[in-house]
């Protein structure tokens, strides 16, 4: 009986691996045509100034809806795109699209920035710097209103190379953020010398703050350290008023999370921003719209 059970479990395990491999292949095949078939879209999640409570920008987040697979999470398809060499073109699509869309609002006079994620494989490419500079140049977008996010683990893979890759882009006025901070293994000395402007505290820390004093202490220490290093901070994944109150008290510069909004399509983001401007609330309104 025990032997039989063991064999059944092995078979179920084999079956699961086969299913997963098949699903991966399917996703890979479909992803190849996703851009051409206009299945990719960029959504925007607002970033809020902790002091004024105003919307000061957004993070661009990729969305993929396939006619048969339905909506596939970036958590699932981005690692596949990275392995199959598709992340370069996809990342460039996100950058081009988000600069073009946010430029519309900036041209209307809104005081906004956009943050775009860069995958570690993109950074590793020897063409990354030149291709990115090319896209930025063609966009006509004000570059001091762009921030590029790189995950902590992506940076720490090879800090020296990352630094070399991003230096010419920083010279154009683009800012850089360390994403998902607290999940990688950066040494303090690395963090202090790396050319980053912003530190984004990973959502897992914000989520578990209520659970333990230890977690709260860690979040406070990260915020203090960032301040000492003259970095701005973004707390990700704020869902409750009590999380907001604590993070504000501890000096986080910006917040992002479902408490304000999930990531939404550009049209929706623009509608909210324009609506807030009319009410004279919410979004950071450009001076020329006020007067
Ligand atoms: P990330 O860059 O850390 O983005 C934040 C993620 O947290 C987003 O998930 C966002 O929807 C989610 N989030 C924000 N606030 C809350 C909240 O209050 N509660 C909860 N439960 N979740 C919240 P999303 O859009 O599914 O993206 C997941 C990850 O996929 C991103 O994490 C990023 O690593 C990657 N990703 C998404 N779009 C792109 C892209 O265009 N390029 C690259 N390289 N990676 C991307
Ligand atoms: Mg991010
Ligand atoms: Mg993040
Ligand atoms: Mg995260």
Coordinates of C-alpha atoms and ligand atoms in Angstrom, one line a residue:
X1 CA 0.0 0.0 0.0
X2 CA 2.7 2.4 1.1
X3 CA 4.7 1.5 -2.0
X4 CA 1.7 2.1 -4.2
X5 CA 1.1 5.5 -2.7
X6 CA 4.7 6.4 -3.2
X7 CA 4.5 5.4 -6.9
X8 CA 1.3 7.4 -7.4
X9 CA 3.0 10.5 -5.9
X10 CA 5.9 10.1 -8.2
X11 CA 3.6 9.9 -11.2
X12 CA 1.6 12.9 -10.1
X13 CA 4.9 14.8 -9.7
X14 CA 6.0 13.8 -13.2
X15 CA 2.6 14.8 -14.5
X16 CA 2.9 18.2 -12.9
X17 CA 6.3 18.9 -14.3
X18 CA 5.1 17.9 -17.8
X19 CA 2.1 20.2 -17.4
X20 CA 4.3 23.1 -16.3
X21 CA 6.7 22.6 -19.1
X22 CA 3.8 22.6 -21.6
X23 CA 2.3 25.8 -20.1
X24 CA 5.7 27.5 -20.3
X25 CA 6.1 26.5 -23.9
X26 CA 2.6 27.8 -24.7
X27 CA 3.3 31.1 -22.9
X28 CA 6.6 31.4 -24.8
X29 CA 5.0 30.8 -28.2
X30 CA 2.1 33.2 -27.5
X31 CA 4.4 35.9 -26.1
X32 CA 6.4 36.0 -29.3
X33 CA 3.5 37.7 -31.1
X34 CA 2.1 39.6 -28.2
X35 CA 3.5 43.0 -29.1
X36 CA 2.6 42.7 -32.8
X37 CA -0.9 41.6 -32.0
X38 CA -1.3 44.6 -29.7
X39 CA -1.9 42.4 -26.6
X40 CA 0.5 44.3 -24.4
X41 CA -0.6 47.3 -22.5
X42 CA 1.0 49.5 -19.8
X43 CA -0.9 50.2 -16.6
X44 CA -0.1 53.0 -14.1
X45 CA -0.1 52.9 -10.4
X46 CA 0.1 56.3 -8.7
X47 CA 2.9 57.3 -6.4
X48 CA 1.8 59.6 -3.6
X49 CA 3.8 62.3 -1.7
X50 CA 3.5 61.3 2.0
X51 CA 3.5 64.9 3.2
X52 CA 1.1 66.6 0.8
X53 CA -0.9 63.5 -0.1
X54 CA -0.7 64.5 -3.8
X55 CA -0.3 62.2 -6.7
X56 CA 3.2 63.0 -8.0
X57 CA 3.8 60.2 -10.5
X58 CA 3.2 56.6 -11.5
X59 CA 4.9 53.3 -11.9
X60 CA 4.4 51.8 -15.3
X61 CA 3.5 48.1 -15.0
X62 CA 3.2 45.8 -18.0
X63 CA -0.1 43.9 -18.7
X64 CA -0.6 41.1 -21.2
X65 CA -4.0 39.8 -22.3
X66 CA -4.0 36.8 -24.7
X67 CA -7.2 35.9 -26.5
X68 CA -7.0 32.3 -25.3
X69 CA -4.8 32.4 -22.2
X70 CA -6.6 35.4 -20.9
X71 CA -4.7 37.8 -18.6
X72 CA -1.3 36.5 -17.7
X73 CA 0.5 38.0 -14.7
X74 CA 3.9 39.6 -15.3
X75 CA 5.2 37.5 -12.4
X76 CA 4.6 34.6 -14.7
X77 CA 5.5 35.8 -18.1
X78 CA 8.4 38.1 -17.4
X79 CA 10.8 35.3 -16.2
X80 CA 9.9 33.4 -19.4
X81 CA 10.6 36.4 -21.5
X82 CA 13.9 36.9 -19.8
X83 CA 15.0 33.3 -20.4
X84 CA 13.9 33.3 -24.1
X85 CA 15.6 36.5 -25.0
X86 CA 12.4 38.5 -25.4
X87 CA 12.8 40.9 -22.5
X88 CA 14.9 43.4 -24.5
X89 CA 12.2 44.2 -27.0
X90 CA 9.4 44.0 -24.4
X91 CA 11.3 46.3 -22.0
X92 CA 11.8 48.8 -24.8
X93 CA 8.1 48.7 -25.7
X94 CA 7.2 49.5 -22.1
X95 CA 9.7 52.4 -22.0
X96 CA 8.5 53.9 -25.3
X97 CA 4.9 53.5 -24.5
X98 CA 5.1 54.9 -21.0
X99 CA 7.1 57.9 -22.0
X100 CA 4.7 58.7 -24.8
X101 CA 1.6 58.4 -22.6
X102 CA 3.0 60.3 -19.6
X103 CA 4.3 63.0 -21.9
X104 CA 0.6 63.7 -22.9
X105 CA -0.1 64.7 -19.3
X106 CA 3.1 66.5 -18.7
X107 CA 2.4 68.6 -21.9
X108 CA -0.9 69.5 -20.4
X109 CA 1.0 70.9 -17.5
X110 CA 0.8 68.2 -14.9
X111 CA 3.7 67.9 -12.5
X112 CA 4.3 64.1 -12.8
X113 CA 7.1 61.6 -13.1
X114 CA 7.1 58.0 -14.4
X115 CA 9.0 55.0 -13.0
X116 CA 9.8 52.2 -15.5
X117 CA 11.1 48.8 -14.5
X118 CA 14.3 47.5 -16.1
X119 CA 14.9 43.7 -16.0
X120 CA 18.3 42.5 -15.0
X121 CA 18.8 40.8 -18.4
X122 CA 18.2 44.1 -20.1
X123 CA 21.0 45.6 -18.1
X124 CA 23.3 42.8 -18.9
X125 CA 23.1 43.5 -22.6
X126 CA 26.0 45.4 -24.1
X127 CA 23.5 47.4 -26.2
X128 CA 21.4 48.5 -23.2
X129 CA 22.9 51.9 -22.7
X130 CA 22.9 53.0 -26.3
X131 CA 19.5 51.7 -27.1
X132 CA 18.0 53.3 -24.0
X133 CA 19.6 56.6 -24.8
X134 CA 18.2 56.3 -28.4
X135 CA 14.7 55.8 -27.1
X136 CA 14.9 58.6 -24.6
X137 CA 16.2 60.9 -27.3
X138 CA 13.4 60.1 -29.7
X139 CA 10.7 60.4 -27.1
X140 CA 11.0 64.2 -26.5
X141 CA 10.2 63.4 -22.9
X142 CA 11.7 65.6 -20.1
X143 CA 14.3 63.2 -18.7
X144 CA 14.4 64.6 -15.2
X145 CA 10.8 63.2 -14.9
X146 CA 11.9 59.6 -15.5
X147 CA 13.1 57.1 -13.0
X148 CA 14.3 53.6 -13.9
X149 CA 13.8 50.8 -11.3
X150 CA 16.2 48.0 -11.0
X151 CA 15.7 45.2 -8.4
X152 CA 18.1 44.9 -5.6
X153 CA 19.1 41.4 -6.7
X154 CA 19.6 42.6 -10.2
X155 CA 21.9 45.4 -9.0
X156 CA 23.9 43.1 -6.7
X157 CA 24.6 40.5 -9.4
X158 CA 27.4 42.8 -10.6
X159 CA 27.3 46.3 -9.1
X160 CA 30.3 47.5 -11.0
X161 CA 28.9 46.6 -14.4
X162 CA 25.5 48.1 -13.5
X163 CA 27.1 51.3 -12.5
X164 CA 29.0 51.5 -15.8
X165 CA 25.8 50.7 -17.8
X166 CA 23.7 53.4 -16.1
X167 CA 26.2 56.2 -15.8
X168 CA 25.6 57.8 -19.3
X169 CA 21.9 57.6 -18.7
X170 CA 22.2 59.3 -15.3
X171 CA 24.2 62.0 -17.0
X172 CA 21.1 62.8 -19.1
X173 CA 19.2 63.5 -15.8
X174 CA 17.4 60.2 -15.5
X175 CA 17.1 59.0 -11.9
X176 CA 17.5 55.4 -10.7
X177 CA 15.7 53.4 -8.0
X178 CA 16.5 50.2 -6.2
X179 CA 13.4 48.1 -6.4
X180 CA 12.1 45.5 -3.9
X181 CA 14.7 46.6 -1.4
X182 CA 15.2 44.1 1.5
X183 CA 14.8 41.0 -0.6
X184 CA 18.3 40.9 -2.1
X185 CA 21.6 40.8 -0.4
X186 CA 23.2 44.2 -0.8
X187 CA 26.1 45.0 1.5
X188 CA 25.9 48.3 3.2
X189 CA 29.1 49.5 1.6
X190 CA 27.7 48.7 -1.8
X191 CA 24.5 50.6 -1.2
X192 CA 26.4 53.6 0.0
X193 CA 28.6 53.9 -3.1
X194 CA 26.0 52.9 -5.8
X195 CA 24.6 55.8 -7.8
X196 CA 20.9 55.4 -6.8
X197 CA 18.5 58.2 -6.0
X198 CA 15.6 56.2 -4.6
X199 CA 15.1 53.1 -2.5
X200 CA 11.8 51.2 -2.8
X201 CA 11.0 49.1 0.3
X202 CA 9.6 45.8 -0.7
X203 CA 5.9 45.2 -0.2
X204 CA 6.6 42.1 2.0
X205 CA 8.0 44.5 4.7
X206 CA 5.0 46.8 4.6
X207 CA 2.7 43.8 4.7
X208 CA 4.2 42.3 7.8
X209 CA 4.7 45.5 9.8
X210 CA 1.6 44.9 11.8
X211 CA 2.8 41.4 12.8
X212 CA 6.0 42.1 14.8
X213 CA 8.0 44.8 16.4
X214 CA 11.1 43.3 14.7
X215 CA 9.6 44.0 11.2
X216 CA 8.7 47.6 12.3
X217 CA 12.3 48.1 13.5
X218 CA 13.7 46.9 10.2
X219 CA 11.5 49.2 8.2
X220 CA 12.5 52.2 10.4
X221 CA 16.2 51.3 10.0
X222 CA 15.9 51.1 6.2
X223 CA 14.2 54.5 6.2
X224 CA 16.8 56.0 8.5
X225 CA 19.7 54.5 6.5
X226 CA 18.2 55.9 3.2
X227 CA 17.9 59.3 4.7
X228 CA 21.5 59.3 5.8
X229 CA 22.5 58.3 2.3
X230 CA 20.4 61.1 1.0
X231 CA 18.1 58.8 -0.9
X232 CA 14.3 59.2 -1.4
X233 CA 12.2 56.3 -0.2
X234 CA 9.1 54.7 -1.7
X235 CA 7.0 52.3 0.5
X236 CA 5.4 49.7 -1.8
X237 CA 2.1 47.9 -1.2
X238 CA 0.4 50.2 1.3
X239 CA -3.1 48.9 1.8
X240 CA -4.2 50.3 5.2
X241 CA -4.5 53.6 6.9
X242 CA -2.4 52.3 9.8
X243 CA 0.4 51.3 7.5
X244 CA 0.2 54.8 5.9
X245 CA 0.3 56.5 9.3
X246 CA 3.3 54.6 10.5
X247 CA 5.3 55.0 7.3
X248 CA 4.5 58.7 7.2
X249 CA 5.6 59.1 10.8
X250 CA 8.9 57.3 10.1
X251 CA 9.6 59.6 7.2
X252 CA 9.0 57.6 4.0
X253 CA 9.0 60.1 1.1
X254 CA 6.4 58.4 -1.1
X255 CA 3.8 55.7 -0.9
X256 CA 2.3 53.3 -3.5
X257 CA -0.4 50.8 -2.9
X258 CA -4.0 49.7 -3.2
X259 CA -5.0 52.2 -0.5
X260 CA -4.9 54.8 -3.3
X261 CA -5.3 52.7 -6.4
X262 CA -4.4 49.5 -8.2
X263 CA -2.5 49.9 -11.5
X264 CA -5.0 51.2 -14.0
X265 CA -5.0 51.8 -17.8
X266 CA -3.6 55.1 -19.0
X267 CA -7.1 56.5 -19.9
X268 CA -8.3 55.8 -16.4
X269 CA -5.1 57.3 -14.8
X270 CA -5.4 60.4 -17.0
X271 CA -9.1 60.8 -16.2
X272 CA -8.4 60.8 -12.4
X273 CA -5.5 63.2 -12.7
X274 CA -7.5 65.6 -14.8
X275 CA -10.5 65.3 -12.4
X276 CA -8.4 66.0 -9.4
X277 CA -6.9 69.1 -11.1
X278 CA -10.4 70.5 -11.7
X279 CA -11.3 70.0 -8.0
X280 CA -8.0 71.5 -7.0
X281 CA -7.2 68.4 -5.0
X282 CA -5.2 65.2 -5.3
X283 CA -2.8 65.4 -8.1
X284 CA 0.2 67.7 -8.1
X285 CA -1.2 70.4 -10.4
X286 CA 1.1 72.3 -12.7
X287 CA 1.2 76.0 -11.9
X288 CA 0.0 77.0 -15.3
X289 CA -3.3 75.1 -14.7
X290 CA -3.9 76.7 -11.4
X291 CA -3.6 80.3 -12.6
Ligands
LIG1 P1 7.3 45.6 -8.8 O1 8.1 46.4 -9.8 O2 7.8 45.6 -7.4 O3 5.8 46.3 -8.9 C1 4.9 46.4 -7.8 C2 3.9 45.2 -7.8 O4 3.2 45.3 -6.6 C3 2.9 45.3 -9.0 O5 2.5 44.0 -9.3 C4 1.7 46.0 -8.3 O6 0.5 45.8 -8.9 C5 1.8 45.4 -6.9 N1 1.1 46.2 -5.9 C6 1.2 47.5 -5.8 N2 0.5 47.9 -4.7 C7 0.0 46.8 -4.1 C8 -0.8 46.6 -2.9 O7 -1.2 47.5 -2.2 N3 -1.1 45.3 -2.6 C9 -0.7 44.2 -3.4 N4 -1.0 43.0 -3.0 N5 0.1 44.4 -4.5 C10 0.4 45.7 -4.8 P2 2.5 43.5 -10.8 O8 2.0 44.6 -11.7 O9 1.8 42.2 -10.8 O10 4.0 43.3 -11.2 C11 4.8 42.4 -10.5 C12 6.2 42.5 -10.9 O11 6.4 42.2 -12.3 C13 6.8 43.9 -10.7 O12 7.1 44.1 -9.3 C14 8.0 43.8 -11.6 O13 9.1 43.2 -10.9 C15 7.5 43.0 -12.7 N6 7.1 43.9 -13.8 C16 5.9 44.4 -14.1 N7 5.9 45.2 -15.2 C17 7.2 45.1 -15.6 C18 7.9 45.7 -16.7 O14 7.4 46.5 -17.5 N8 9.3 45.5 -16.8 C19 9.9 44.6 -15.9 N9 11.2 44.4 -16.1 N10 9.3 44.1 -14.9 C20 7.9 44.3 -14.7
LIG2 MG1 9.0 48.3 -9.7
LIG3 MG1 8.8 46.9 -6.4
LIG4 MG1 7.9 44.3 -5.4

